mmCIF file of C-alpha atoms in Angstrom:
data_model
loop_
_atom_site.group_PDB
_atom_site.id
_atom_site.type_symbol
_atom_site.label_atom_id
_atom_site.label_comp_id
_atom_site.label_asym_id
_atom_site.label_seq_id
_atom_site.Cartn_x
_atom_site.Cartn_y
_atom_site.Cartn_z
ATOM 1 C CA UNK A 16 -7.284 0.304 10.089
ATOM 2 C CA UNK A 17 -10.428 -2.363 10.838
ATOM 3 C CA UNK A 18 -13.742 -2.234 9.928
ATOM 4 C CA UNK A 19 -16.647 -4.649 9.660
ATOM 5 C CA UNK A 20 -17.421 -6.276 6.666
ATOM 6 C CA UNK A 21 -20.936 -6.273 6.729
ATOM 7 C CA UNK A 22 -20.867 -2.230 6.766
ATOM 8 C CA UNK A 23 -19.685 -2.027 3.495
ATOM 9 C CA UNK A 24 -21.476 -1.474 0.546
ATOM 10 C CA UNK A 25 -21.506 -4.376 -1.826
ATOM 11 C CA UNK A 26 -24.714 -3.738 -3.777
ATOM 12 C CA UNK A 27 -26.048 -1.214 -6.022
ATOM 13 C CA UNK A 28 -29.258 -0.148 -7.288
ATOM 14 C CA UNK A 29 -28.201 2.073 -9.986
ATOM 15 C CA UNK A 30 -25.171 2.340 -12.417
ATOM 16 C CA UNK A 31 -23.878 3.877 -9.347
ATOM 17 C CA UNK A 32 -20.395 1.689 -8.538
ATOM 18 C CA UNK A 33 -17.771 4.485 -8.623
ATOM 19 C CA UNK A 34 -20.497 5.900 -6.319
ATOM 20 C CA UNK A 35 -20.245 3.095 -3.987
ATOM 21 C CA UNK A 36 -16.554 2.839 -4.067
ATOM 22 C CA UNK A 37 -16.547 6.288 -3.013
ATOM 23 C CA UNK A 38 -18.848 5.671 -0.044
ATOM 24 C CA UNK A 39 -16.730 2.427 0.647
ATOM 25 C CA UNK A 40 -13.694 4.469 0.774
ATOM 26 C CA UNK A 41 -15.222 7.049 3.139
ATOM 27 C CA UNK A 42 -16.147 4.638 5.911
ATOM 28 C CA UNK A 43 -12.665 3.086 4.982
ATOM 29 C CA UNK A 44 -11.242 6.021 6.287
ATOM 30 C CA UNK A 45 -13.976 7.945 8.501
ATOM 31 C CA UNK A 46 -15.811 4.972 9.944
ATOM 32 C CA UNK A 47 -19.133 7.036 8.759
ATOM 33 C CA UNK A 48 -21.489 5.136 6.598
ATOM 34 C CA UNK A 49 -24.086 6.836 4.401
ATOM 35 C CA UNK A 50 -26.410 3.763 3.864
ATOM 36 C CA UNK A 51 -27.788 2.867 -0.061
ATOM 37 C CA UNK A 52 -31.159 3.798 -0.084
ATOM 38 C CA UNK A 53 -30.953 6.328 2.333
ATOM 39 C CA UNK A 54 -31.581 10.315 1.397
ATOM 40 C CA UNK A 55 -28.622 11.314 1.224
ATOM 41 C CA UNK A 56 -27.554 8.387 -0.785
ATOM 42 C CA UNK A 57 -30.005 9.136 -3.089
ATOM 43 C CA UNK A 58 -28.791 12.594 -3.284
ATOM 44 C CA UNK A 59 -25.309 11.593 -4.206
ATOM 45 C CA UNK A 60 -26.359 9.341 -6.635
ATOM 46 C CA UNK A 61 -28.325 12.127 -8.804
ATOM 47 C CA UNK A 62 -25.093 14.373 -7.805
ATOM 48 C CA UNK A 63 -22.936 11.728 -9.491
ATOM 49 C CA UNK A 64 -25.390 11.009 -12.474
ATOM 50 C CA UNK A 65 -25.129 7.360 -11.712
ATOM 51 C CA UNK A 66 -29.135 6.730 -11.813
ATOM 52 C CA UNK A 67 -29.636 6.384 -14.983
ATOM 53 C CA UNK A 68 -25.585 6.256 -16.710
ATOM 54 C CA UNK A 69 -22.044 5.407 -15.166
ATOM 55 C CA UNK A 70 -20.954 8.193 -12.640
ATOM 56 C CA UNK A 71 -18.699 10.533 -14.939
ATOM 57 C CA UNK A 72 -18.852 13.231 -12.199
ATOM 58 C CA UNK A 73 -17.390 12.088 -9.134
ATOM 59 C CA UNK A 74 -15.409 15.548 -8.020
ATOM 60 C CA UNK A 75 -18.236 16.912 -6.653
ATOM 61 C CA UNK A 76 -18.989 13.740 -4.904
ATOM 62 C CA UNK A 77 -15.454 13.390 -3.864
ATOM 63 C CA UNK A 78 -15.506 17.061 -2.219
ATOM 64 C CA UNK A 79 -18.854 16.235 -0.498
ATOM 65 C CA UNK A 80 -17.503 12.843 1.515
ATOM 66 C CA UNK A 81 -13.942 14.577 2.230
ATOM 67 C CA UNK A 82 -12.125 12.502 0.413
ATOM 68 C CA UNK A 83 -9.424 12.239 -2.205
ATOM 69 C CA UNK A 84 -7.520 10.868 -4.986
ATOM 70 C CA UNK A 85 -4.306 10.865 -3.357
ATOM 71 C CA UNK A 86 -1.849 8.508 -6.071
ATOM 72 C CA UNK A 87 -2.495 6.896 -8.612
ATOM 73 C CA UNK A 88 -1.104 3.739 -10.445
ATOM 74 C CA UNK A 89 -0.768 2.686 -13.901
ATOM 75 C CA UNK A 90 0.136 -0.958 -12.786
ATOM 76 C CA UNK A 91 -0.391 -3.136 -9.632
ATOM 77 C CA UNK A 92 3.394 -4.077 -9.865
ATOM 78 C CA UNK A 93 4.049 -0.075 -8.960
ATOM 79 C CA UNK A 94 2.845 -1.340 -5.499
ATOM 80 C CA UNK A 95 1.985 -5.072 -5.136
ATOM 81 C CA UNK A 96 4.849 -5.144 -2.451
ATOM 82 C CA UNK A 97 4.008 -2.170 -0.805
ATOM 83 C CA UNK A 98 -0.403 -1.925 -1.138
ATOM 84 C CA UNK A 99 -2.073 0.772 1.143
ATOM 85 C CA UNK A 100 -5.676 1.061 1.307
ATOM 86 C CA UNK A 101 -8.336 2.172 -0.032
ATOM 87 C CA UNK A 102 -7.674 1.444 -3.716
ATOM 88 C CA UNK A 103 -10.018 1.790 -6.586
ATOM 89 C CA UNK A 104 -9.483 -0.141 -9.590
ATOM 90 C CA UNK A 105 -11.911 -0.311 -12.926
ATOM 91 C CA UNK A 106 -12.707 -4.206 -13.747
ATOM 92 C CA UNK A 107 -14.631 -6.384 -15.890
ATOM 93 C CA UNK A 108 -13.487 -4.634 -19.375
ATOM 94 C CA UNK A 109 -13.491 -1.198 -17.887
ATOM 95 C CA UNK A 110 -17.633 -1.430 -16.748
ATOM 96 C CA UNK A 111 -17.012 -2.118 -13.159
ATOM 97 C CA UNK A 112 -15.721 -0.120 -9.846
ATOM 98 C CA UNK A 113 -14.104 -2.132 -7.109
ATOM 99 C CA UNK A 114 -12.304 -1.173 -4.072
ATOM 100 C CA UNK A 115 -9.576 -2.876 -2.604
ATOM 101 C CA UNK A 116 -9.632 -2.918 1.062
ATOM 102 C CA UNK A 117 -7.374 -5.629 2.631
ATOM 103 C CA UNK A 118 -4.743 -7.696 1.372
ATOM 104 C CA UNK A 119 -3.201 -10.876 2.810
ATOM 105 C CA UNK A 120 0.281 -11.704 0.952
ATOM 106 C CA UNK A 121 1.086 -14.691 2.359
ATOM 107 C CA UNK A 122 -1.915 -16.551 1.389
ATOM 108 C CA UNK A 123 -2.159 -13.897 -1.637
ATOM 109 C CA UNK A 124 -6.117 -12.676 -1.370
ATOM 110 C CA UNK A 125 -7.340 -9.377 -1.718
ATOM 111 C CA UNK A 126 -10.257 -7.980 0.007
ATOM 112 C CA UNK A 127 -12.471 -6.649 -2.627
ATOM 113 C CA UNK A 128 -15.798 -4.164 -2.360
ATOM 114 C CA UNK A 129 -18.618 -4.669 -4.365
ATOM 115 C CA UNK A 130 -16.875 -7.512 -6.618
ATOM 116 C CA UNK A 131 -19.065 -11.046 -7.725
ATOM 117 C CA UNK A 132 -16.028 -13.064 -7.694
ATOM 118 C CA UNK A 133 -15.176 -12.638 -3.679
ATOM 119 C CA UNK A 134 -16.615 -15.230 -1.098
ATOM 120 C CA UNK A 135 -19.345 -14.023 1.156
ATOM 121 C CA UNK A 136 -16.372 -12.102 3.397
ATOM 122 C CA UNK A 137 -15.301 -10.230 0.073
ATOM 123 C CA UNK A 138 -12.146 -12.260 -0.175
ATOM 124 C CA UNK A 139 -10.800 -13.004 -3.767
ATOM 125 C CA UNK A 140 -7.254 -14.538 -4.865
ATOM 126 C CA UNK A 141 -4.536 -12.672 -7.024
ATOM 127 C CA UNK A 142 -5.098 -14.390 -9.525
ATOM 128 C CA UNK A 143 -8.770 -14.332 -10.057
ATOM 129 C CA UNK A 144 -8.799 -10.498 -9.209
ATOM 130 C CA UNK A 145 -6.040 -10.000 -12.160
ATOM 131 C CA UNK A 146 -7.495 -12.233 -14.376
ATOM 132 C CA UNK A 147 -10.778 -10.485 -13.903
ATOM 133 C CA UNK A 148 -9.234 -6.721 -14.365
ATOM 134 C CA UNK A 149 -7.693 -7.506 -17.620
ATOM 135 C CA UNK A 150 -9.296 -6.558 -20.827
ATOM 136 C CA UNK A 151 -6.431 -7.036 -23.546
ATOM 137 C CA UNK A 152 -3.998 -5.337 -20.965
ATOM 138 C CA UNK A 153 -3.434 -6.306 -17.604
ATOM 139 C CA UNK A 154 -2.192 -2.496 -17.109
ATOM 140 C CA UNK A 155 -6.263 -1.158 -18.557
ATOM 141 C CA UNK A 156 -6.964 1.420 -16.429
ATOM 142 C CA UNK A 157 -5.017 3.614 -13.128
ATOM 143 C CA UNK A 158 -5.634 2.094 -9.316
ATOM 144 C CA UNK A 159 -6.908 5.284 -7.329
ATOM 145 C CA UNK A 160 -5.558 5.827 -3.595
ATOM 146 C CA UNK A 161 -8.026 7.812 -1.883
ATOM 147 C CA UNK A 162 -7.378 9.632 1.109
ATOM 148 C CA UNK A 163 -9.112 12.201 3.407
ATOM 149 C CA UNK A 164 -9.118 16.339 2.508
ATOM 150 C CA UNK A 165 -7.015 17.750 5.242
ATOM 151 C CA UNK A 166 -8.757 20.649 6.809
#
């Protein structure tokens, strides 16, 4: 599945990134943006509580966009081989939500969401991405497949 680049969300205004790889993950696998600023992304950030602290309630969220957790991971060897997208994963000490949208073994880049250490396409190597997720365990933290509520 392709989509554009530039309609993905790599900013934030809150403390609203599990927020925004939520909405990342829905046009991942709608197409439909909800645009940052917008009302109804201003709604979903007061749903998530991400204005004014990290977004601890993301069900409700989830359930509102269609989408959900489908797998998780405890490890990125579980499916390094094998990656489907979308894929959330915590970085930066366990302060920071990223999705993983693309991956490119043979030149071994990931295509990262709303992540300061990708170039200007969101492209990041292996080994800066895993350096980047570790805190004092390269394991910290689950990857979360999302996928769409089936009707």
């Amino acid at each position: 599945m392709s989509r554009v680049w530039s309609d993905f969300q790599n900013t934030q205004n809150y403390i609203e990134c599990q927020l925004v790889s939520a909405l990342n993950a829905y046009y991942y696998l709608t197409g439909n943006k909800i645009e940052i600023g917008s009302e109804g992304y201003e709604e979903l950030v007061d749903l998530s509580g991400g204005r004014n602290m990290p977004c601890l309630c993301m069900s409700p969220i989830y359930e509102r966009l269609g989408i959900k957790i489908v797998r998780t991971f405890d490890s990125h060897l579980e499916f390094i081989n094998n990656l489907v997208f979308p894929m959330e994963k915590i970085v930066h000490g366990a302060t920071h939500s990223v999705l993983i949208i693309d991956w490119k073994p043979s030149k071994k880049i990931l295509r990262v969401t709303n992540f300061g250490a990708t170039n200007l396409e969101g492209w990041v190597s292996e080994e800066v991405f895993f350096r980047t997720i570790k805190t004092k365990d390269i394991n910290y933290g689950k990857y979360k497949l999302f996928g769409l509520v089936e009707e």
